[in-house]
Amino acid sequence: MQVQPLADLLDGFGVPAAGSIASAVVFVAVFVLVYIIGKAIVIPIVDRSLKSRDLDTHARRPLKKIVSIGIVFVAISVAFGMAEYGNFLQSLATIAAAATLAIGFAMQDVIQNFVAGVFIYTDKPFRIGDWIEWDGNSGVVEDISLRVTRVRTFDNELLTVPNSNLTDGVIKNPVAKEQLRLKFVFGIDYDDDIDEATEIILDEARAHPEIMDDPEPSVRLVELGDSSVGLQSRIWIKNPSRSDFVKTRAEYVKAVKQRFDAEDINMPYPNRTIGGGLEMTGLDGVVEPADD
């Protein structure tokens, strides 16, 4: 479809501004035609290609949106050229600049998460299967994509976390290395023997099969509380996972508590004593003596 023959036809019918109207008609017709052809041919091809790469729906959706925007961009560019609004390359550059600006504003969150996903892949602060903690949340990483990371909590809830949330803040990865140090404070009575309690804590650490001998366990006096003396135990475990960490610590603390009970070492808890009196006034006119 050409502009000049259509303009001549409209001018023959006495239509005012025939050239401008012809250009507008050609622009709309070409745009619709290119857009329909693009949606009918390009989108199914892209969709099949993404499915063949085992991408799920959530990953395919933003990519298909980008392709759809590209089809609109091409349709407008071709329509500009066919409508003789200007040089095709100039139109292409103008539309490209406008489209880039519009896409940048509309997809800034997607782009931010995409860039964050690239950083996660390159920096590798965590991997699939790692136990991570961030912003009061914790769980095991199940999947890492370029847009989101999926984390399974220890309550079996699946969290879909935008990648930017994991790169803008502090992430704790307790299992990034092959060893994990655990700390626990045992409180004993002021009348108990600190050296004896320390030796019991170390003995139970050495006896546990999952606690390492190198680095060796240690105990430090860390606090003199209101009702107890705090002895902090520091132990190391190999190849840590969240389940191993919880199980090992629970078994270790239980063993120390049983030894304390057997050796008559007390683990006191805070006591609070509430004292004072209650004074009531102004009751002379309210309470009357009973008649005998």
C-alpha positions as a Markdown table, in Angstrom:
| # | Residue | x | y | z |
|---|---|---|---|---|
| 1 | Met | 0.0 | 0.0 | 0.0 |
| 2 | Gln | 1.4 | 3.4 | -1.1 |
| 3 | Val | 0.5 | 6.8 | 0.1 |
| 4 | Gln | 0.4 | 8.8 | -3.1 |
| 5 | Pro | -2.2 | 6.6 | -5.1 |
| 6 | Leu | -4.4 | 6.7 | -2.0 |
| 7 | Ala | -4.0 | 10.4 | -1.6 |
| 8 | Asp | -4.9 | 10.9 | -5.3 |
| 9 | Leu | -8.0 | 8.8 | -4.8 |
| 10 | Leu | -9.1 | 10.7 | -1.8 |
| 11 | Asp | -8.4 | 14.0 | -3.5 |
| 12 | Gly | -10.6 | 12.9 | -6.4 |
| 13 | Phe | -13.5 | 12.5 | -4.0 |
| 14 | Gly | -12.9 | 16.0 | -2.7 |
| 15 | Val | -11.6 | 14.9 | 0.7 |
| 16 | Pro | -9.7 | 17.8 | 2.4 |
| 17 | Ala | -6.1 | 17.2 | 3.5 |
| 18 | Ala | -6.0 | 14.0 | 1.4 |
| 19 | Gly | -2.2 | 13.6 | 1.8 |
| 20 | Ser | -2.3 | 13.6 | 5.6 |
| 21 | Ile | -5.3 | 11.3 | 5.8 |
| 22 | Ala | -3.7 | 8.9 | 3.3 |
| 23 | Ser | -0.5 | 8.7 | 5.3 |
| 24 | Ala | -2.5 | 8.0 | 8.5 |
| 25 | Val | -4.5 | 5.3 | 6.8 |
| 26 | Val | -1.4 | 3.6 | 5.5 |
| 27 | Phe | 0.3 | 3.9 | 8.9 |
| 28 | Val | -2.6 | 2.2 | 10.7 |
| 29 | Ala | -3.1 | -0.5 | 8.1 |
| 30 | Val | 0.6 | -1.4 | 7.9 |
| 31 | Phe | 0.9 | -1.4 | 11.7 |
| 32 | Val | -2.1 | -3.7 | 12.2 |
| 33 | Leu | -0.9 | -6.0 | 9.4 |
| 34 | Val | 2.7 | -6.3 | 10.7 |
| 35 | Tyr | 1.5 | -6.7 | 14.3 |
| 36 | Ile | -1.0 | -9.5 | 13.5 |
| 37 | Ile | 1.5 | -11.4 | 11.4 |
| 38 | Gly | 4.2 | -11.0 | 14.1 |
| 39 | Lys | 1.9 | -12.2 | 16.9 |
| 40 | Ala | 0.6 | -15.1 | 14.8 |
| 41 | Ile | 4.1 | -16.3 | 13.7 |
| 42 | Val | 6.8 | -15.0 | 16.0 |
| 43 | Ile | 5.1 | -15.6 | 19.4 |
| 44 | Pro | 4.3 | -19.3 | 18.9 |
| 45 | Ile | 7.9 | -19.9 | 17.6 |
| 46 | Val | 9.4 | -18.2 | 20.7 |
| 47 | Asp | 7.0 | -20.0 | 23.0 |
| 48 | Arg | 8.0 | -23.4 | 21.6 |
| 49 | Ser | 11.7 | -22.5 | 21.8 |
| 50 | Leu | 11.4 | -21.5 | 25.5 |
| 51 | Lys | 9.4 | -24.7 | 26.3 |
| 52 | Ser | 12.1 | -26.8 | 24.7 |
| 53 | Arg | 14.6 | -25.3 | 27.1 |
| 54 | Asp | 12.4 | -26.5 | 30.1 |
| 55 | Leu | 11.7 | -22.9 | 31.3 |
| 56 | Asp | 8.6 | -22.7 | 33.5 |
| 57 | Thr | 5.7 | -20.3 | 33.0 |
| 58 | His | 7.1 | -17.7 | 35.4 |
| 59 | Ala | 10.3 | -17.5 | 33.5 |
| 60 | Arg | 8.7 | -17.5 | 30.0 |
| 61 | Arg | 6.3 | -14.8 | 30.7 |
| 62 | Pro | 8.7 | -11.8 | 30.9 |
| 63 | Leu | 10.6 | -13.0 | 27.9 |
| 64 | Lys | 7.4 | -13.3 | 25.9 |
| 65 | Lys | 6.5 | -9.7 | 26.9 |
| 66 | Ile | 9.8 | -8.5 | 25.6 |
| 67 | Val | 9.2 | -10.2 | 22.3 |
| 68 | Ser | 5.7 | -8.7 | 22.1 |
| 69 | Ile | 7.2 | -5.2 | 22.7 |
| 70 | Gly | 9.7 | -5.9 | 20.0 |
| 71 | Ile | 6.9 | -6.8 | 17.6 |
| 72 | Val | 5.1 | -3.5 | 18.4 |
| 73 | Phe | 8.4 | -1.7 | 17.8 |
| 74 | Val | 9.0 | -3.3 | 14.4 |
| 75 | Ala | 5.3 | -2.7 | 13.4 |
| 76 | Ile | 5.6 | 1.1 | 14.2 |
| 77 | Ser | 8.9 | 1.4 | 12.5 |
| 78 | Val | 7.7 | -0.2 | 9.3 |
| 79 | Ala | 4.4 | 1.8 | 9.4 |
| 80 | Phe | 6.4 | 5.0 | 9.8 |
| 81 | Gly | 8.4 | 4.2 | 6.7 |
| 82 | Met | 5.4 | 3.1 | 4.6 |
| 83 | Ala | 3.4 | 6.2 | 5.6 |
| 84 | Glu | 6.3 | 8.4 | 4.4 |
| 85 | Tyr | 6.6 | 10.2 | 7.7 |
| 86 | Gly | 10.3 | 10.4 | 7.2 |
| 87 | Asn | 13.4 | 8.4 | 6.5 |
| 88 | Phe | 13.0 | 4.8 | 7.7 |
| 89 | Leu | 16.3 | 4.8 | 9.6 |
| 90 | Gln | 15.5 | 8.1 | 11.3 |
| 91 | Ser | 12.1 | 6.8 | 12.3 |
| 92 | Leu | 13.7 | 3.6 | 13.5 |
| 93 | Ala | 16.1 | 5.6 | 15.7 |
| 94 | Thr | 13.4 | 7.8 | 17.0 |
| 95 | Ile | 11.1 | 4.9 | 17.9 |
| 96 | Ala | 14.0 | 2.9 | 19.3 |
| 97 | Ala | 14.9 | 5.8 | 21.7 |
| 98 | Ala | 11.3 | 6.2 | 22.7 |
| 99 | Ala | 10.8 | 2.4 | 23.1 |
| 100 | Thr | 14.0 | 2.1 | 25.1 |
| 101 | Leu | 12.9 | 4.8 | 27.5 |
| 102 | Ala | 9.4 | 3.4 | 27.9 |
| 103 | Ile | 10.7 | -0.2 | 28.4 |
| 104 | Gly | 13.2 | 1.1 | 30.9 |
| 105 | Phe | 10.5 | 2.7 | 33.0 |
| 106 | Ala | 8.0 | -0.1 | 32.7 |
| 107 | Met | 10.5 | -2.9 | 33.3 |
| 108 | Gln | 12.9 | -1.3 | 35.8 |
| 109 | Asp | 12.1 | -3.9 | 38.5 |
| 110 | Val | 12.5 | -6.8 | 36.0 |
| 111 | Ile | 15.8 | -5.4 | 34.8 |
| 112 | Gln | 17.0 | -4.8 | 38.4 |
| 113 | Asn | 16.2 | -8.4 | 39.3 |
| 114 | Phe | 17.8 | -9.7 | 36.1 |
| 115 | Val | 21.0 | -7.8 | 36.9 |
| 116 | Ala | 20.9 | -9.1 | 40.5 |
| 117 | Gly | 20.5 | -12.7 | 39.1 |
| 118 | Val | 23.6 | -12.2 | 37.0 |
| 119 | Phe | 25.5 | -11.1 | 40.1 |
| 120 | Ile | 24.2 | -14.2 | 42.0 |
| 121 | Tyr | 25.5 | -16.5 | 39.2 |
| 122 | Thr | 28.9 | -14.8 | 39.1 |
| 123 | Asp | 29.6 | -14.0 | 42.7 |
| 124 | Lys | 28.0 | -17.3 | 44.0 |
| 125 | Pro | 27.1 | -16.1 | 47.5 |
| 126 | Phe | 25.0 | -19.3 | 47.8 |
| 127 | Arg | 24.1 | -22.3 | 45.7 |
| 128 | Ile | 21.1 | -24.6 | 45.3 |
| 129 | Gly | 20.8 | -26.7 | 48.4 |
| 130 | Asp | 22.5 | -24.1 | 50.7 |
| 131 | Trp | 20.8 | -22.9 | 53.9 |
| 132 | Ile | 20.6 | -19.1 | 53.9 |
| 133 | Glu | 19.2 | -16.4 | 56.2 |
| 134 | Trp | 18.1 | -12.9 | 55.3 |
| 135 | Asp | 15.8 | -10.2 | 56.7 |
| 136 | Gly | 14.5 | -12.5 | 59.4 |
| 137 | Asn | 13.8 | -15.3 | 56.9 |
| 138 | Ser | 15.6 | -18.6 | 56.5 |
| 139 | Gly | 15.4 | -21.7 | 54.4 |
| 140 | Val | 17.1 | -24.0 | 51.8 |
| 141 | Val | 17.6 | -22.7 | 48.2 |
| 142 | Glu | 15.7 | -24.8 | 45.7 |
| 143 | Asp | 16.1 | -22.9 | 42.5 |
| 144 | Ile | 17.9 | -19.9 | 41.2 |
| 145 | Ser | 16.8 | -18.1 | 38.1 |
| 146 | Leu | 17.7 | -14.8 | 36.5 |
| 147 | Arg | 14.7 | -13.1 | 38.0 |
| 148 | Val | 13.8 | -14.8 | 41.3 |
| 149 | Thr | 15.2 | -17.3 | 43.8 |
| 150 | Arg | 12.9 | -20.0 | 45.4 |
| 151 | Val | 13.6 | -20.9 | 49.0 |
| 152 | Arg | 12.0 | -23.7 | 51.0 |
| 153 | Thr | 11.5 | -22.7 | 54.6 |
| 154 | Phe | 11.9 | -25.1 | 57.5 |
| 155 | Asp | 8.1 | -25.0 | 57.9 |
| 156 | Asn | 7.9 | -26.3 | 54.3 |
| 157 | Glu | 6.7 | -23.0 | 52.8 |
| 158 | Leu | 8.0 | -22.0 | 49.4 |
| 159 | Leu | 9.2 | -18.4 | 49.2 |
| 160 | Thr | 9.7 | -16.7 | 45.8 |
| 161 | Val | 12.2 | -14.0 | 46.5 |
| 162 | Pro | 13.2 | -11.3 | 43.9 |
| 163 | Asn | 16.9 | -11.5 | 43.3 |
| 164 | Ser | 17.4 | -7.8 | 44.1 |
| 165 | Asn | 16.2 | -8.6 | 47.7 |
| 166 | Leu | 19.1 | -11.0 | 48.1 |
| 167 | Thr | 21.8 | -8.7 | 46.6 |
| 168 | Asp | 20.8 | -5.4 | 48.3 |
| 169 | Gly | 20.9 | -6.7 | 51.8 |
| 170 | Val | 23.1 | -8.9 | 54.0 |
| 171 | Ile | 22.8 | -12.7 | 53.4 |
| 172 | Lys | 24.0 | -15.2 | 56.0 |
| 173 | Asn | 25.1 | -18.5 | 54.5 |
| 174 | Pro | 26.1 | -20.7 | 57.4 |
| 175 | Val | 27.0 | -23.6 | 55.1 |
| 176 | Ala | 29.2 | -21.7 | 52.7 |
| 177 | Lys | 32.3 | -23.4 | 54.1 |
| 178 | Glu | 33.0 | -27.0 | 55.1 |
| 179 | Gln | 32.9 | -26.3 | 58.8 |
| 180 | Leu | 30.4 | -24.5 | 61.1 |
| 181 | Arg | 31.1 | -23.2 | 64.6 |
| 182 | Leu | 28.2 | -23.5 | 67.1 |
| 183 | Lys | 28.0 | -21.6 | 70.4 |
| 184 | Phe | 25.8 | -22.3 | 73.4 |
| 185 | Val | 25.9 | -20.7 | 76.9 |
| 186 | Phe | 25.4 | -23.0 | 79.9 |
| 187 | Gly | 24.4 | -21.2 | 83.1 |
| 188 | Ile | 25.5 | -22.7 | 86.4 |
| 189 | Asp | 24.9 | -21.7 | 90.0 |
| 190 | Tyr | 27.4 | -19.4 | 91.7 |
| 191 | Asp | 28.1 | -22.1 | 94.3 |
| 192 | Asp | 29.1 | -24.7 | 91.7 |
| 193 | Asp | 32.6 | -25.4 | 90.6 |
| 194 | Ile | 33.4 | -23.6 | 87.4 |
| 195 | Asp | 36.4 | -25.9 | 86.5 |
| 196 | Glu | 34.3 | -29.0 | 87.0 |
| 197 | Ala | 31.5 | -27.7 | 84.9 |
| 198 | Thr | 34.0 | -26.7 | 82.2 |
| 199 | Glu | 35.5 | -30.2 | 82.1 |
| 200 | Ile | 32.0 | -31.8 | 81.8 |
| 201 | Ile | 31.1 | -29.5 | 78.8 |
| 202 | Leu | 34.4 | -30.4 | 77.1 |
| 203 | Asp | 34.1 | -34.1 | 77.8 |
| 204 | Glu | 30.6 | -34.2 | 76.2 |
| 205 | Ala | 31.9 | -32.3 | 73.2 |
| 206 | Arg | 34.8 | -34.7 | 72.7 |
| 207 | Ala | 32.4 | -37.7 | 73.1 |
| 208 | His | 30.0 | -36.6 | 70.4 |
| 209 | Pro | 30.8 | -38.2 | 67.0 |
| 210 | Glu | 29.7 | -35.2 | 64.9 |
| 211 | Ile | 31.8 | -32.6 | 66.9 |
| 212 | Met | 35.3 | -32.1 | 65.5 |
| 213 | Asp | 38.5 | -32.5 | 67.5 |
| 214 | Asp | 40.3 | -30.0 | 65.2 |
| 215 | Pro | 39.5 | -27.2 | 65.8 |
| 216 | Glu | 39.0 | -28.5 | 69.3 |
| 217 | Pro | 36.1 | -27.5 | 71.5 |
| 218 | Ser | 36.5 | -24.6 | 74.0 |
| 219 | Val | 34.7 | -23.1 | 76.9 |
| 220 | Arg | 34.9 | -19.5 | 78.1 |
| 221 | Leu | 33.3 | -17.7 | 81.0 |
| 222 | Val | 31.3 | -14.9 | 79.3 |
| 223 | Glu | 28.9 | -13.5 | 81.9 |
| 224 | Leu | 28.1 | -13.1 | 85.5 |
| 225 | Gly | 24.3 | -12.9 | 85.5 |
| 226 | Asp | 21.8 | -12.1 | 88.2 |
| 227 | Ser | 21.3 | -15.8 | 89.0 |
| 228 | Ser | 23.9 | -17.7 | 87.1 |
| 229 | Val | 27.5 | -17.9 | 85.8 |
| 230 | Gly | 27.5 | -18.1 | 82.0 |
| 231 | Leu | 29.9 | -20.6 | 80.4 |
| 232 | Gln | 30.0 | -20.4 | 76.6 |
| 233 | Ser | 30.8 | -23.6 | 74.7 |
| 234 | Arg | 32.3 | -23.3 | 71.2 |
| 235 | Ile | 32.2 | -26.4 | 69.0 |
| 236 | Trp | 32.8 | -27.2 | 65.3 |
| 237 | Ile | 30.9 | -29.6 | 63.0 |
| 238 | Lys | 31.8 | -30.9 | 59.5 |
| 239 | Asn | 29.8 | -30.4 | 56.3 |
| 240 | Pro | 27.0 | -28.5 | 58.0 |
| 241 | Ser | 23.4 | -28.5 | 57.0 |
| 242 | Arg | 20.5 | -27.0 | 58.9 |
| 243 | Ser | 19.2 | -30.4 | 60.0 |
| 244 | Asp | 22.6 | -31.6 | 61.1 |
| 245 | Phe | 23.2 | -28.4 | 63.0 |
| 246 | Val | 19.9 | -28.6 | 65.0 |
| 247 | Lys | 20.3 | -32.3 | 65.7 |
| 248 | Thr | 23.9 | -32.0 | 66.8 |
| 249 | Arg | 23.3 | -29.1 | 69.1 |
| 250 | Ala | 20.2 | -30.7 | 70.6 |
| 251 | Glu | 22.1 | -33.9 | 71.4 |
| 252 | Tyr | 25.1 | -32.1 | 72.8 |
| 253 | Val | 23.1 | -29.8 | 75.1 |
| 254 | Lys | 21.0 | -32.7 | 76.3 |
| 255 | Ala | 24.1 | -34.7 | 77.1 |
| 256 | Val | 25.6 | -31.8 | 79.1 |
| 257 | Lys | 22.4 | -31.3 | 81.0 |
| 258 | Gln | 22.2 | -34.9 | 82.0 |
| 259 | Arg | 25.9 | -34.8 | 83.2 |
| 260 | Phe | 25.2 | -31.7 | 85.2 |
| 261 | Asp | 22.2 | -33.4 | 86.9 |
| 262 | Ala | 24.3 | -36.5 | 87.6 |
| 263 | Glu | 27.1 | -34.4 | 89.1 |
| 264 | Asp | 24.7 | -32.2 | 91.1 |
| 265 | Ile | 25.5 | -29.0 | 89.1 |
| 266 | Asn | 22.6 | -26.7 | 89.0 |
| 267 | Met | 21.4 | -24.7 | 86.0 |
| 268 | Pro | 19.4 | -21.9 | 87.8 |
| 269 | Tyr | 16.7 | -19.7 | 86.3 |
| 270 | Pro | 15.9 | -16.1 | 87.2 |
| 271 | Asn | 13.7 | -15.5 | 90.2 |
| 272 | Arg | 11.6 | -12.4 | 90.7 |
| 273 | Thr | 10.2 | -11.4 | 94.1 |
| 274 | Ile | 7.4 | -8.9 | 94.1 |
| 275 | Gly | 6.9 | -7.1 | 97.4 |
| 276 | Gly | 5.0 | -4.1 | 98.8 |
| 277 | Gly | 1.7 | -3.3 | 100.4 |
| 278 | Leu | -1.8 | -2.1 | 99.5 |
| 279 | Glu | -3.4 | 0.8 | 101.2 |
| 280 | Met | -7.1 | 1.6 | 100.9 |
| 281 | Thr | -8.5 | 4.9 | 102.1 |
| 282 | Gly | -11.9 | 6.6 | 102.0 |
| 283 | Leu | -13.9 | 3.5 | 102.9 |
| 284 | Asp | -15.5 | 4.9 | 106.1 |
| 285 | Gly | -18.6 | 6.1 | 104.4 |
| 286 | Val | -18.9 | 3.0 | 102.2 |
| 287 | Val | -18.5 | 0.1 | 104.7 |
| 288 | Glu | -20.9 | 0.2 | 107.7 |
| 289 | Pro | -20.6 | -2.1 | 110.7 |
| 290 | Ala | -23.2 | -4.9 | 110.7 |
| 291 | Asp | -25.9 | -4.9 | 113.4 |
| 292 | Asp | -25.6 | -7.7 | 115.9 |
